[in-house]
Each structure stands twice: as structure tokens, then as C-alpha cells.
Amino acid sequence: MTTKKLALFPEVEKSRINREIYGHFSEHLGRCIYQGIYVGEASEIPNVNGMRTDVVEALKELDIPVLRWPGGCFADEYHWKNGVGPKEERATMINTHWGGVTEDNSFGTHEFMELCDQLGCEPYIAGNLGSGTVRELSEWVEYMTSDNVSPMTDWRKKNGREKPWKLRYLGIGNENWGCGGNMTPEYYANLYRHYQTYCRNYGDNRLYKVACGPNGDDYEWTEKLMQIIKPWHANAISLHYYTVPFSWEKKGQATVFDENGYYATIACTRRIEEIITRHLDIMSKYDPEHKIGLIVDEWGCWWDVEPGTNPGFLYQQNTMRDAVVAAVNLNIFNAHADRIVMANIAQVVNVLQSVILTDGVHMLKTPTFHVFRMFKDHQDATSITHVLEDSTTTHGDVTIPDLSVSASKKDGSLTVTLCNASLSETYGLDTQVSGGFETCSAEILTGAMDAYNSFENPTTVEPKSYNGFEKTDDGLLVTLPPCSIVTLKLK
Ligand code: AHR
């Protein structure tokens, strides 16, 4: 066992950790919305107003703060008017991005708002700039948020919703450098300014407008965007970064990989920190007062689809490797919580790095689910200063930092989330806690790098209560086994 030092300084506060960093993303893609969330009222699967009860109940355990919808690439082809009114009269469309399936629009604005109500989370609507019109988006905002008398609000009432909804988060376009129109940054930025002008604040509803930001390390996009978009046009810009360690053509399997695949993944996911920092530096040049925030509204591992499943549905399994990726990313987002206002892992159910998988009536929680549960006390907490003595593992030509940590305080207790990404090294973390503490409890999530929960064995990877720590004179010594995530609660 290698001993390293961690010092926690609860009295040196850093910043509030926006609870929205623990956000999720739901897209009309594969079995995310249909089957995964929405089964319809007539389904044999227990549901409330069409939303499957098992999934809603599980997601409630995570205290999901915000849910993004309807895409992704789907957003820029989505025409909201087709998704309201009597279901039997709703127009259908072809979901050209995702499997060419027919979308019957039975899950639309009212259903999404109902889902958010059931989850107790904020809606984050991704508006269509790629193939929609200024008027269409303007009217959607009016339909959802206005209490005035108008054709849009009359229509909403006729469709069963008397009072307007509250809508804060509004994205205007998605990946407009790619699937959302293949635009240049200048062209998009000017269109964005145009569209956002007509997205009004009705009554006391205040929109928080999000412009489409860069793809990974495309710093030029951020540079050009920030030259044109000013704080009075946008509250935040988005960043998309997927963990794809090898190539988009051969991403590799979710459950079958070797140590090379594991370490390459951790190195690839760690890159997000440099990417975030460099985008934030560019943003600071144009917005020195940091009025415009950064939202990482798509992130996570993207593997080849599970063998035998529709390639357009992006269904993948989820292992301890994904859990480590989730922990490392959440610790990075927490570290930059002064500028990162939201993050949304892709996607919540049955697509990419999901927290939940379903198969007919069955449902399971993935290792990533458990990480979100173990980290949830960071939501709206205050991050505190810590100093970590780290170590690295070199595997072939890849070197990764082994340890990752965040610490925050809320309601008189400290939450410390630790991750040991090494597959071989056990660490003893000699943790000094300034000001001391009375009690400590801990949970651990650990297993083989490729361990996962299947429908046959849905609890192979589950957090357990952990007693691998002992009190010392000035804190505690915590044992971190290889490939593990530990949450400490200190009071
Ligand atoms: O998450 C899948 C797709 O990835 C999203 O629709 C798109 O925004 C991104 O390219």
C-alpha cells in the first residue's frame, strides 16, 4: 500500500457547487424516451400518466436537478407543434438521426413537463435553430411561459394546461457546428443573436439562454462565438465532450476491454479538464466579469452499441470503468464550479452512459447511477480547499493521475468523494482535517474494471457501507482499493 497525503481546509471556502452539475439529458433516441421513460397510460408497466414508475422512483433517489430535452441532434429537427394536442391527431415524423424510426410525437411538451414535475427537476429545453424558424421558437416560449391572452396560450389551455410552466433553461440550437446545420461559428453566432431576440420573458419567468458552444477542443469556435455573443445575448455557452479513447469508427465495446482500453479511457476522460480550462480562458478574454457561464450539456463514455442491437439506438452497457469516468468528471466539474453552471450526462436511460437500463418490465441501476447517488450531497454545497498529493500509473505509453477528489460542506457536514483509478495500487490516504470532526461514515463502490449489472445479475456492482478508515491524531487514514470510489461523510 502506498501512502499519500490529503489536507482538507473546511474554513477556506471556494465556491457554491451548482446542483445543476448533476443534471441529465433525455433525447428522442433509441429507447430513451419511449420504453425507457414513457410507456403510455395503457401500458402493463406500472406508470403514472404514462411515465414508468420504476424509472421515476429510481431517478428521484438521485435528486436530479435538471433534465435536458428533446435532443441532441433530434432537437434541431423537432417541431414542437407536432407534439401537442390530442395524441391521435399528432403528426408523425422520421427520426433521421437515430435509426430512421417513425416518431409518433406522443411524448411532447406537456409530457416532458409532467416528467419534470414527477422528478421535481427543472426543465432544460433545447430549441430548434437548425431547421426551425425564429417564429416557431418564439411561439414555443410563449406557449410554455406566457399567462397573457394569445393564440398560443389559448391553445395550451385547450390542450389541458391552464397555468404557464416555469422555464428557465433554454438552449438555442444543438451542435450547430455539426448535426445542427454544419454552420461556421460566425454564421451560428449571428443566427443565435437573431433567434434569442424573440425568446421573451413573460410575466416573472426569466429565461437563462444557452448558446451552442464548442465541440471538445475546438477553441476557434469559442473564440469566434465570444467575439459576437455578448452577456446580454446569452447566459451560458455549452460544451460537448465525449470520452472516446480510440476512434469514432472503432470505439470499442462497453464490457469487453483490456487494461490498455481501461487506461486509455481514463486518460481520455481526464483531458476534459484542460479543455474546460482553455475554453474558460478564452471566455474570460471577452467576458472578464464571467457573466457567461459554461454548461457541459453532453458528456460521458461512448462505446460501440451492444452486439445485436440497433446501431442507430446507441444502447450500451456500463461497467466500473464508466463509474470511474463518472467520478473523475464530477470531481473535475466540482473543481470548476465557479464557472461551470450545469452538466448533463448523456443520456439518462438506455443510451450511451446511462444511469438506468430497461428491458421490457425490467429495470437496473448502472454503476454510473451509484456514483451520482454517492456524489449527490455536493449539490448546492460549498466546495472547500483541499491539497492532494497524487501519484500516477503508467501503462504502455499512457500515464494517468491515480487519485481524484472533491470536498464540500453543507448543513454542518463535509462530503468528500475520492476515486482511485489505478488497477494495481492500493492507497492509504493520510487525510488531515483542519478543525477536526466527530464522526465519519463511508460508502464504497468497487469491483473489477469490467464488472457490470445485467438483467440476470442486477446488483453485481453496488455501493456498500465501508469501514476501511481509522481515526488519526489530525484526521483519518482512508484505504482506497484499486478501481474504487469512496464517499466520506464527516460531521
Ligand atoms: O448523444 C448522442 C448525440 O451526440 C447527440 O444527439 C448529439 O448532440 C451528439 O452528437
mmCIF file of C-alpha atoms in Angstrom, residues 57-437:
data_model
loop_
_atom_site.group_PDB
_atom_site.id
_atom_site.type_symbol
_atom_site.label_atom_id
_atom_site.label_comp_id
_atom_site.label_asym_id
_atom_site.label_seq_id
_atom_site.Cartn_x
_atom_site.Cartn_y
_atom_site.Cartn_z
ATOM 1 C CA GLU A 57 -38.669 6.393 -8.456
ATOM 2 C CA ALA A 58 -35.051 5.415 -9.144
ATOM 3 C CA LEU A 59 -34.223 8.809 -10.639
ATOM 4 C CA LYS A 60 -35.763 10.520 -7.622
ATOM 5 C CA GLU A 61 -33.075 8.866 -5.485
ATOM 6 C CA LEU A 62 -30.552 10.987 -7.384
ATOM 7 C CA ASP A 63 -32.337 14.301 -6.738
ATOM 8 C CA ILE A 64 -31.978 15.122 -10.411
ATOM 9 C CA PRO A 65 -31.799 18.914 -10.588
ATOM 10 C CA VAL A 66 -32.376 19.458 -14.310
ATOM 11 C CA LEU A 67 -33.277 17.431 -17.395
ATOM 12 C CA ARG A 68 -32.403 18.441 -20.964
ATOM 13 C CA TRP A 69 -34.814 17.578 -23.808
ATOM 14 C CA PRO A 70 -35.641 16.770 -26.678
ATOM 15 C CA GLY A 71 -32.081 16.393 -28.057
ATOM 16 C CA GLY A 72 -29.227 16.334 -29.096
ATOM 17 C CA CYS A 73 -29.286 16.184 -32.836
ATOM 18 C CA PHE A 74 -33.007 15.437 -32.596
ATOM 19 C CA ALA A 75 -33.631 18.949 -31.220
ATOM 20 C CA ASP A 76 -32.761 20.671 -34.482
ATOM 21 C CA GLU A 77 -35.295 18.583 -36.364
ATOM 22 C CA TYR A 78 -38.003 18.741 -33.739
ATOM 23 C CA HIS A 79 -41.100 20.773 -34.464
ATOM 24 C CA TRP A 80 -42.849 21.220 -31.146
ATOM 25 C CA LYS A 81 -46.295 21.916 -32.590
ATOM 26 C CA ASN A 82 -46.445 18.304 -33.782
ATOM 27 C CA GLY A 83 -46.119 17.183 -30.155
ATOM 28 C CA VAL A 84 -49.092 18.920 -28.534
ATOM 29 C CA GLY A 85 -52.843 18.346 -28.703
ATOM 30 C CA PRO A 86 -54.785 15.084 -28.937
ATOM 31 C CA LYS A 87 -52.297 12.256 -29.417
ATOM 32 C CA GLU A 88 -54.259 10.601 -32.210
ATOM 33 C CA GLU A 89 -54.041 13.814 -34.226
ATOM 34 C CA ARG A 90 -50.324 14.394 -33.756
ATOM 35 C CA ALA A 91 -48.265 14.342 -36.934
ATOM 36 C CA THR A 92 -45.559 11.719 -37.195
ATOM 37 C CA MET A 93 -42.008 12.264 -38.442
ATOM 38 C CA ILE A 94 -38.967 10.213 -39.298
ATOM 39 C CA ASN A 95 -36.196 10.348 -36.735
ATOM 40 C CA THR A 96 -33.499 10.616 -39.386
ATOM 41 C CA HIS A 97 -30.594 10.824 -36.952
ATOM 42 C CA TRP A 98 -31.491 7.870 -34.829
ATOM 43 C CA GLY A 99 -32.374 4.685 -36.679
ATOM 44 C CA GLY A 100 -34.840 6.187 -39.172
ATOM 45 C CA VAL A 101 -37.726 5.143 -36.941
ATOM 46 C CA THR A 102 -41.117 6.811 -37.012
ATOM 47 C CA GLU A 103 -41.602 9.264 -34.185
ATOM 48 C CA ASP A 104 -45.294 9.477 -33.288
ATOM 49 C CA ASN A 105 -44.872 12.581 -31.132
ATOM 50 C CA SER A 106 -46.866 11.032 -28.308
ATOM 51 C CA PHE A 107 -44.267 12.409 -25.909
ATOM 52 C CA GLY A 108 -44.237 16.183 -26.370
ATOM 53 C CA THR A 109 -44.095 19.385 -24.352
ATOM 54 C CA HIS A 110 -46.892 18.515 -21.899
ATOM 55 C CA GLU A 111 -45.471 15.051 -21.287
ATOM 56 C CA PHE A 112 -41.950 16.413 -20.750
ATOM 57 C CA MET A 113 -43.197 18.984 -18.261
ATOM 58 C CA GLU A 114 -45.171 16.251 -16.493
ATOM 59 C CA LEU A 115 -41.985 14.163 -16.258
ATOM 60 C CA CYS A 116 -40.076 17.100 -14.762
ATOM 61 C CA ASP A 117 -42.896 17.616 -12.256
ATOM 62 C CA GLN A 118 -42.744 13.963 -11.232
ATOM 63 C CA LEU A 119 -38.949 14.154 -10.860
ATOM 64 C CA GLY A 120 -39.062 17.529 -9.139
ATOM 65 C CA CYS A 121 -36.455 18.894 -11.553
ATOM 66 C CA GLU A 122 -36.058 21.936 -13.786
ATOM 67 C CA PRO A 123 -36.738 21.509 -17.498
ATOM 68 C CA TYR A 124 -33.990 22.468 -19.942
ATOM 69 C CA ILE A 125 -35.440 22.822 -23.427
ATOM 70 C CA ALA A 126 -33.163 22.584 -26.466
ATOM 71 C CA GLY A 127 -34.782 24.734 -29.149
ATOM 72 C CA ASN A 128 -34.601 24.117 -32.876
ATOM 73 C CA LEU A 129 -32.392 26.603 -34.686
ATOM 74 C CA GLY A 130 -31.090 24.225 -37.371
ATOM 75 C CA SER A 131 -34.325 23.521 -39.244
ATOM 76 C CA GLY A 132 -36.869 25.616 -37.371
ATOM 77 C CA THR A 133 -37.804 29.252 -37.604
ATOM 78 C CA VAL A 134 -37.473 32.242 -35.329
ATOM 79 C CA ARG A 135 -41.260 32.369 -35.086
ATOM 80 C CA GLU A 136 -41.555 28.689 -34.164
ATOM 81 C CA LEU A 137 -39.135 29.016 -31.257
ATOM 82 C CA SER A 138 -40.626 32.314 -30.157
ATOM 83 C CA GLU A 139 -44.076 30.749 -30.095
ATOM 84 C CA TRP A 140 -42.848 27.723 -28.155
ATOM 85 C CA VAL A 141 -41.572 30.013 -25.390
ATOM 86 C CA GLU A 142 -44.873 31.884 -25.468
ATOM 87 C CA TYR A 143 -46.868 28.633 -25.353
ATOM 88 C CA MET A 144 -44.939 27.388 -22.339
ATOM 89 C CA THR A 145 -44.442 30.512 -20.274
ATOM 90 C CA SER A 146 -46.983 33.229 -21.079
ATOM 91 C CA ASP A 147 -50.042 33.999 -18.978
ATOM 92 C CA ASN A 148 -51.347 36.577 -21.448
ATOM 93 C CA VAL A 149 -54.298 36.037 -23.721
ATOM 94 C CA SER A 150 -52.949 34.930 -27.098
ATOM 95 C CA PRO A 151 -53.457 32.207 -29.692
ATOM 96 C CA MET A 152 -50.553 30.231 -28.192
ATOM 97 C CA THR A 153 -51.789 30.429 -24.612
ATOM 98 C CA ASP A 154 -55.355 29.653 -25.702
ATOM 99 C CA TRP A 155 -54.009 26.595 -27.454
ATOM 100 C CA ARG A 156 -52.080 25.496 -24.372
ATOM 101 C CA LYS A 157 -55.221 25.842 -22.264
ATOM 102 C CA LYS A 158 -57.245 23.912 -24.820
ATOM 103 C CA ASN A 159 -54.604 21.189 -24.561
ATOM 104 C CA GLY A 160 -55.182 20.896 -20.837
ATOM 105 C CA ARG A 161 -52.713 23.243 -19.172
ATOM 106 C CA GLU A 162 -54.252 26.373 -17.717
ATOM 107 C CA LYS A 163 -51.246 27.939 -15.999
ATOM 108 C CA PRO A 164 -47.964 28.584 -17.760
ATOM 109 C CA TRP A 165 -44.979 26.483 -16.775
ATOM 110 C CA LYS A 166 -41.802 27.955 -15.373
ATOM 111 C CA LEU A 167 -38.979 27.576 -17.845
ATOM 112 C CA ARG A 168 -35.519 28.803 -17.000
ATOM 113 C CA TYR A 169 -33.085 26.928 -19.211
ATOM 114 C CA LEU A 170 -33.450 27.413 -22.954
ATOM 115 C CA GLY A 171 -30.791 26.175 -25.369
ATOM 116 C CA ILE A 172 -30.912 27.723 -28.831
ATOM 117 C CA GLY A 173 -29.629 25.074 -31.204
ATOM 118 C CA ASN A 174 -27.533 21.969 -30.586
ATOM 119 C CA GLU A 175 -24.143 21.144 -32.127
ATOM 120 C CA ASN A 176 -24.729 23.696 -34.849
ATOM 121 C CA TRP A 177 -21.125 23.090 -35.925
ATOM 122 C CA GLY A 178 -22.293 19.563 -36.894
ATOM 123 C CA CYS A 179 -25.696 17.867 -36.924
ATOM 124 C CA GLY A 180 -27.408 21.175 -36.115
ATOM 125 C CA GLY A 181 -26.679 22.738 -39.509
ATOM 126 C CA ASN A 182 -22.914 22.470 -40.178
ATOM 127 C CA MET A 183 -22.556 26.180 -39.558
ATOM 128 C CA THR A 184 -19.486 28.325 -39.205
ATOM 129 C CA PRO A 185 -19.162 29.970 -35.782
ATOM 130 C CA GLU A 186 -19.811 33.440 -37.253
ATOM 131 C CA TYR A 187 -22.949 32.303 -39.055
ATOM 132 C CA TYR A 188 -24.281 30.488 -35.985
ATOM 133 C CA ALA A 189 -23.455 33.326 -33.607
ATOM 134 C CA ASN A 190 -25.381 35.829 -35.713
ATOM 135 C CA LEU A 191 -28.324 33.458 -36.082
ATOM 136 C CA TYR A 192 -28.238 32.870 -32.344
ATOM 137 C CA ARG A 193 -28.444 36.617 -31.687
ATOM 138 C CA HIS A 194 -31.400 36.809 -34.036
ATOM 139 C CA TYR A 195 -33.295 33.841 -32.515
ATOM 140 C CA GLN A 196 -32.718 34.804 -28.900
ATOM 141 C CA THR A 197 -34.148 38.274 -29.501
ATOM 142 C CA TYR A 198 -37.605 36.777 -29.924
ATOM 143 C CA CYS A 199 -37.422 34.445 -26.941
ATOM 144 C CA ARG A 200 -39.248 36.673 -24.492
ATOM 145 C CA ASN A 201 -39.538 36.837 -20.729
ATOM 146 C CA TYR A 202 -43.265 36.614 -19.985
ATOM 147 C CA GLY A 203 -44.571 37.693 -16.579
ATOM 148 C CA ASP A 204 -41.964 36.834 -13.991
ATOM 149 C CA ASN A 205 -40.468 33.985 -15.996
ATOM 150 C CA ARG A 206 -36.792 34.666 -16.710
ATOM 151 C CA LEU A 207 -35.077 32.657 -19.415
ATOM 152 C CA TYR A 208 -31.496 31.534 -18.975
ATOM 153 C CA LYS A 209 -30.342 31.381 -22.583
ATOM 154 C CA VAL A 210 -27.695 28.924 -23.709
ATOM 155 C CA ALA A 211 -25.775 29.279 -26.974
ATOM 156 C CA CYS A 212 -24.223 26.310 -28.717
ATOM 157 C CA GLY A 213 -20.587 26.221 -27.742
ATOM 158 C CA PRO A 214 -17.668 24.127 -28.921
ATOM 159 C CA ASN A 215 -17.083 20.517 -29.774
ATOM 160 C CA GLY A 216 -14.302 19.286 -27.474
ATOM 161 C CA ASP A 217 -11.098 21.166 -28.151
ATOM 162 C CA ASP A 218 -12.426 23.427 -30.916
ATOM 163 C CA TYR A 219 -11.060 26.614 -29.375
ATOM 164 C CA GLU A 220 -11.645 28.594 -32.555
ATOM 165 C CA TRP A 221 -15.413 28.088 -32.192
ATOM 166 C CA THR A 222 -15.316 29.572 -28.685
ATOM 167 C CA GLU A 223 -13.097 32.456 -29.803
ATOM 168 C CA LYS A 224 -15.399 33.440 -32.679
ATOM 169 C CA LEU A 225 -18.584 32.862 -30.698
ATOM 170 C CA MET A 226 -17.406 35.034 -27.830
ATOM 171 C CA GLN A 227 -16.479 37.821 -30.249
ATOM 172 C CA ILE A 228 -20.092 38.025 -31.425
ATOM 173 C CA ILE A 229 -22.232 36.903 -28.472
ATOM 174 C CA LYS A 230 -22.338 39.287 -25.526
ATOM 175 C CA PRO A 231 -23.599 38.732 -21.967
ATOM 176 C CA TRP A 232 -26.882 40.445 -22.826
ATOM 177 C CA HIS A 233 -27.484 37.807 -25.511
ATOM 178 C CA ALA A 234 -26.565 34.654 -23.617
ATOM 179 C CA ASN A 235 -26.264 33.469 -20.036
ATOM 180 C CA ALA A 236 -24.087 30.499 -20.915
ATOM 181 C CA ILE A 237 -22.477 28.578 -23.744
ATOM 182 C CA SER A 238 -22.393 24.800 -23.950
ATOM 183 C CA LEU A 239 -19.519 22.350 -24.391
ATOM 184 C CA HIS A 240 -19.791 18.747 -25.613
ATOM 185 C CA TYR A 241 -17.042 16.300 -24.819
ATOM 186 C CA TYR A 242 -17.422 12.538 -25.120
ATOM 187 C CA THR A 243 -14.930 10.020 -23.801
ATOM 188 C CA VAL A 244 -13.922 8.124 -26.941
ATOM 189 C CA PRO A 245 -10.395 6.856 -26.305
ATOM 190 C CA PHE A 246 -9.543 5.298 -29.650
ATOM 191 C CA SER A 247 -11.517 6.389 -32.716
ATOM 192 C CA TRP A 248 -15.085 7.239 -33.673
ATOM 193 C CA GLU A 249 -15.035 4.381 -36.199
ATOM 194 C CA LYS A 250 -13.894 1.764 -33.661
ATOM 195 C CA LYS A 251 -14.924 2.945 -30.269
ATOM 196 C CA GLY A 252 -14.576 -0.449 -28.601
ATOM 197 C CA GLN A 253 -17.003 -2.499 -26.570
ATOM 198 C CA ALA A 254 -18.513 -1.336 -23.319
ATOM 199 C CA THR A 255 -17.829 -4.543 -21.380
ATOM 200 C CA VAL A 256 -15.039 -6.326 -23.251
ATOM 201 C CA PHE A 257 -11.719 -4.492 -22.970
ATOM 202 C CA ASP A 258 -8.244 -4.939 -21.537
ATOM 203 C CA GLU A 259 -6.066 -2.753 -19.318
ATOM 204 C CA ASN A 260 -4.951 -0.741 -22.361
ATOM 205 C CA GLY A 261 -8.592 0.080 -23.026
ATOM 206 C CA TYR A 262 -9.130 0.986 -19.396
ATOM 207 C CA TYR A 263 -6.153 3.307 -19.007
ATOM 208 C CA ALA A 264 -6.692 4.943 -22.412
ATOM 209 C CA THR A 265 -10.247 5.724 -21.295
ATOM 210 C CA ILE A 266 -9.192 7.355 -18.036
ATOM 211 C CA ALA A 267 -6.539 9.408 -19.862
ATOM 212 C CA CYS A 268 -9.091 10.455 -22.482
ATOM 213 C CA THR A 269 -11.672 11.483 -19.896
ATOM 214 C CA ARG A 270 -9.063 13.440 -17.903
ATOM 215 C CA ARG A 271 -8.479 15.613 -20.997
ATOM 216 C CA ILE A 272 -11.746 17.378 -20.264
ATOM 217 C CA GLU A 273 -10.037 19.395 -17.528
ATOM 218 C CA GLU A 274 -7.562 21.001 -19.925
ATOM 219 C CA ILE A 275 -10.354 21.530 -22.451
ATOM 220 C CA ILE A 276 -12.576 23.245 -19.871
ATOM 221 C CA THR A 277 -9.726 25.420 -18.636
ATOM 222 C CA ARG A 278 -8.731 26.576 -22.111
ATOM 223 C CA HIS A 279 -12.317 27.400 -23.104
ATOM 224 C CA LEU A 280 -12.780 29.303 -19.832
ATOM 225 C CA ASP A 281 -9.592 31.273 -20.525
ATOM 226 C CA ILE A 282 -10.895 32.283 -23.951
ATOM 227 C CA MET A 283 -14.267 33.201 -22.471
ATOM 228 C CA SER A 284 -12.531 35.356 -19.846
ATOM 229 C CA LYS A 285 -10.819 37.386 -22.568
ATOM 230 C CA TYR A 286 -14.166 38.535 -23.951
ATOM 231 C CA ASP A 287 -16.165 38.401 -20.713
ATOM 232 C CA PRO A 288 -13.749 39.336 -17.908
ATOM 233 C CA GLU A 289 -16.557 39.601 -15.369
ATOM 234 C CA HIS A 290 -17.567 35.989 -16.050
ATOM 235 C CA LYS A 291 -21.176 36.811 -16.754
ATOM 236 C CA ILE A 292 -21.410 33.968 -19.257
ATOM 237 C CA GLY A 293 -21.259 30.507 -17.727
ATOM 238 C CA LEU A 294 -20.156 27.180 -19.185
ATOM 239 C CA ILE A 295 -22.542 24.228 -19.447
ATOM 240 C CA VAL A 296 -21.199 20.778 -20.297
ATOM 241 C CA ASP A 297 -24.533 19.586 -21.608
ATOM 242 C CA GLU A 298 -23.291 16.354 -23.186
ATOM 243 C CA TRP A 299 -20.572 14.213 -21.663
ATOM 244 C CA GLY A 300 -19.780 10.577 -20.898
ATOM 245 C CA CYS A 301 -18.417 7.403 -22.487
ATOM 246 C CA TRP A 302 -19.486 6.474 -25.992
ATOM 247 C CA TRP A 303 -18.894 2.803 -26.883
ATOM 248 C CA ASP A 304 -19.953 0.559 -29.765
ATOM 249 C CA VAL A 305 -23.579 -0.484 -29.398
ATOM 250 C CA GLU A 306 -24.278 -3.770 -27.622
ATOM 251 C CA PRO A 307 -23.981 -6.621 -30.128
ATOM 252 C CA GLY A 308 -27.294 -7.403 -31.787
ATOM 253 C CA THR A 309 -28.908 -4.035 -31.023
ATOM 254 C CA ASN A 310 -29.954 -1.344 -33.498
ATOM 255 C CA PRO A 311 -26.814 0.665 -34.392
ATOM 256 C CA GLY A 312 -28.936 3.827 -34.532
ATOM 257 C CA PHE A 313 -30.119 3.393 -30.935
ATOM 258 C CA LEU A 314 -26.728 3.782 -29.178
ATOM 259 C CA TYR A 315 -27.557 1.263 -26.467
ATOM 260 C CA GLN A 316 -24.505 0.342 -24.381
ATOM 261 C CA GLN A 317 -23.713 -1.399 -21.108
ATOM 262 C CA ASN A 318 -21.929 0.300 -18.246
ATOM 263 C CA THR A 319 -19.065 -1.049 -16.103
ATOM 264 C CA MET A 320 -16.850 0.000 -13.203
ATOM 265 C CA ARG A 321 -14.746 1.747 -15.872
ATOM 266 C CA ASP A 322 -17.734 4.012 -16.589
ATOM 267 C CA ALA A 323 -18.181 4.557 -12.854
ATOM 268 C CA VAL A 324 -14.576 5.766 -12.562
ATOM 269 C CA VAL A 325 -15.141 8.051 -15.566
ATOM 270 C CA ALA A 326 -18.245 9.500 -13.887
ATOM 271 C CA ALA A 327 -16.431 10.072 -10.593
ATOM 272 C CA VAL A 328 -13.411 11.704 -12.249
ATOM 273 C CA ASN A 329 -15.633 14.016 -14.330
ATOM 274 C CA LEU A 330 -17.860 15.027 -11.434
ATOM 275 C CA ASN A 331 -14.782 15.812 -9.334
ATOM 276 C CA ILE A 332 -13.446 17.957 -12.195
ATOM 277 C CA PHE A 333 -16.774 19.795 -12.593
ATOM 278 C CA ASN A 334 -16.884 20.420 -8.837
ATOM 279 C CA ALA A 335 -13.379 21.877 -9.019
ATOM 280 C CA HIS A 336 -14.554 24.392 -11.638
ATOM 281 C CA ALA A 337 -17.931 25.083 -10.081
ATOM 282 C CA ASP A 338 -17.268 28.823 -10.045
ATOM 283 C CA ARG A 339 -17.702 28.833 -13.848
ATOM 284 C CA ILE A 340 -19.481 25.562 -14.694
ATOM 285 C CA VAL A 341 -23.150 26.184 -14.123
ATOM 286 C CA MET A 342 -24.533 22.886 -15.359
ATOM 287 C CA ALA A 343 -23.552 19.499 -16.784
ATOM 288 C CA ASN A 344 -25.770 16.817 -18.323
ATOM 289 C CA ILE A 345 -24.506 13.281 -18.763
ATOM 290 C CA ALA A 346 -25.681 11.567 -21.970
ATOM 291 C CA GLN A 347 -28.254 10.046 -21.669
ATOM 292 C CA VAL A 348 -30.401 9.242 -18.707
ATOM 293 C CA VAL A 349 -31.884 5.875 -19.785
ATOM 294 C CA ASN A 350 -30.834 3.246 -22.361
ATOM 295 C CA VAL A 351 -28.465 5.441 -24.419
ATOM 296 C CA LEU A 352 -24.680 5.942 -24.018
ATOM 297 C CA GLN A 353 -23.536 6.328 -20.381
ATOM 298 C CA SER A 354 -26.942 5.863 -18.810
ATOM 299 C CA VAL A 355 -27.741 5.672 -15.142
ATOM 300 C CA ILE A 356 -30.630 3.311 -15.866
ATOM 301 C CA LEU A 357 -31.180 0.475 -18.336
ATOM 302 C CA THR A 358 -34.525 -1.137 -19.064
ATOM 303 C CA ASP A 359 -35.645 -4.310 -20.777
ATOM 304 C CA GLY A 360 -39.405 -4.569 -21.035
ATOM 305 C CA VAL A 361 -40.729 -4.541 -17.483
ATOM 306 C CA HIS A 362 -37.231 -4.856 -16.017
ATOM 307 C CA MET A 363 -35.012 -2.024 -14.885
ATOM 308 C CA LEU A 364 -31.498 -1.849 -13.463
ATOM 309 C CA LYS A 365 -29.238 0.785 -11.982
ATOM 310 C CA THR A 366 -25.830 1.023 -13.626
ATOM 311 C CA PRO A 367 -22.528 1.654 -11.806
ATOM 312 C CA THR A 368 -22.806 5.264 -13.056
ATOM 313 C CA PHE A 369 -26.148 5.567 -11.228
ATOM 314 C CA HIS A 370 -24.433 4.663 -7.986
ATOM 315 C CA VAL A 371 -21.750 7.307 -8.491
ATOM 316 C CA PHE A 372 -24.392 10.006 -8.969
ATOM 317 C CA ARG A 373 -26.095 8.822 -5.778
ATOM 318 C CA MET A 374 -22.809 8.786 -3.833
ATOM 319 C CA PHE A 375 -21.948 12.321 -5.029
ATOM 320 C CA LYS A 376 -25.343 13.940 -4.611
ATOM 321 C CA ASP A 377 -24.594 15.731 -1.344
ATOM 322 C CA HIS A 378 -22.256 18.013 -3.283
ATOM 323 C CA GLN A 379 -25.366 19.557 -4.858
ATOM 324 C CA ASP A 380 -25.624 23.187 -3.739
ATOM 325 C CA ALA A 381 -22.865 22.635 -1.187
ATOM 326 C CA THR A 382 -19.826 24.902 -0.825
ATOM 327 C CA SER A 383 -16.604 23.450 -2.145
ATOM 328 C CA ILE A 384 -13.672 23.723 0.219
ATOM 329 C CA THR A 385 -9.951 23.945 -0.355
ATOM 330 C CA HIS A 386 -8.013 20.710 -0.388
ATOM 331 C CA VAL A 387 -4.460 19.742 -1.219
ATOM 332 C CA LEU A 388 -3.853 16.258 -2.604
ATOM 333 C CA GLU A 389 -0.537 14.514 -3.002
ATOM 334 C CA ASP A 390 -1.158 12.455 -6.100
ATOM 335 C CA SER A 391 0.592 9.623 -7.819
ATOM 336 C CA THR A 392 0.469 8.243 -11.346
ATOM 337 C CA THR A 393 0.251 4.932 -13.142
ATOM 338 C CA THR A 394 1.991 4.345 -16.444
ATOM 339 C CA HIS A 395 0.641 1.632 -18.664
ATOM 340 C CA GLY A 396 2.358 1.335 -22.043
ATOM 341 C CA ASP A 397 2.554 4.882 -23.338
ATOM 342 C CA VAL A 398 -0.341 6.135 -21.202
ATOM 343 C CA THR A 399 0.160 7.822 -17.831
ATOM 344 C CA ILE A 400 -2.788 8.763 -15.647
ATOM 345 C CA PRO A 401 -3.097 10.519 -12.305
ATOM 346 C CA ASP A 402 -4.442 7.826 -9.983
ATOM 347 C CA LEU A 403 -6.389 9.873 -7.485
ATOM 348 C CA SER A 404 -9.182 12.356 -7.765
ATOM 349 C CA VAL A 405 -11.056 14.137 -5.005
ATOM 350 C CA SER A 406 -13.620 16.793 -4.183
ATOM 351 C CA ALA A 407 -14.756 18.104 -0.850
ATOM 352 C CA SER A 408 -17.674 20.293 0.079
ATOM 353 C CA LYS A 409 -19.621 21.365 3.133
ATOM 354 C CA LYS A 410 -23.337 21.710 3.698
ATOM 355 C CA ASP A 411 -25.637 21.599 6.720
ATOM 356 C CA GLY A 412 -22.797 21.027 9.157
ATOM 357 C CA SER A 413 -21.186 18.070 7.423
ATOM 358 C CA LEU A 414 -18.382 17.518 4.973
ATOM 359 C CA THR A 415 -18.757 15.338 1.884
ATOM 360 C CA VAL A 416 -15.514 14.003 0.443
ATOM 361 C CA THR A 417 -15.622 11.967 -2.764
ATOM 362 C CA LEU A 418 -12.495 10.007 -3.614
ATOM 363 C CA CYS A 419 -11.593 7.919 -6.614
ATOM 364 C CA ASN A 420 -8.635 5.606 -7.100
ATOM 365 C CA ALA A 421 -8.378 4.879 -10.827
ATOM 366 C CA SER A 422 -5.313 2.637 -10.555
ATOM 367 C CA LEU A 423 -5.969 -1.049 -11.228
ATOM 368 C CA SER A 424 -2.964 -2.225 -9.225
ATOM 369 C CA GLU A 425 -2.236 0.191 -6.404
ATOM 370 C CA THR A 426 -3.992 0.393 -3.057
ATOM 371 C CA TYR A 427 -3.636 3.826 -1.481
ATOM 372 C CA GLY A 428 -3.648 4.784 2.148
ATOM 373 C CA LEU A 429 -4.816 8.380 2.155
ATOM 374 C CA ASP A 430 -3.499 10.136 5.231
ATOM 375 C CA THR A 431 -6.213 12.773 5.477
ATOM 376 C CA GLN A 432 -5.754 15.805 7.656
ATOM 377 C CA VAL A 433 -8.993 17.619 8.509
ATOM 378 C CA SER A 434 -8.486 21.160 9.691
ATOM 379 C CA GLY A 435 -10.864 21.873 12.581
ATOM 380 C CA GLY A 436 -11.411 18.159 13.195
ATOM 381 C CA PHE A 437 -14.630 16.154 13.096
#
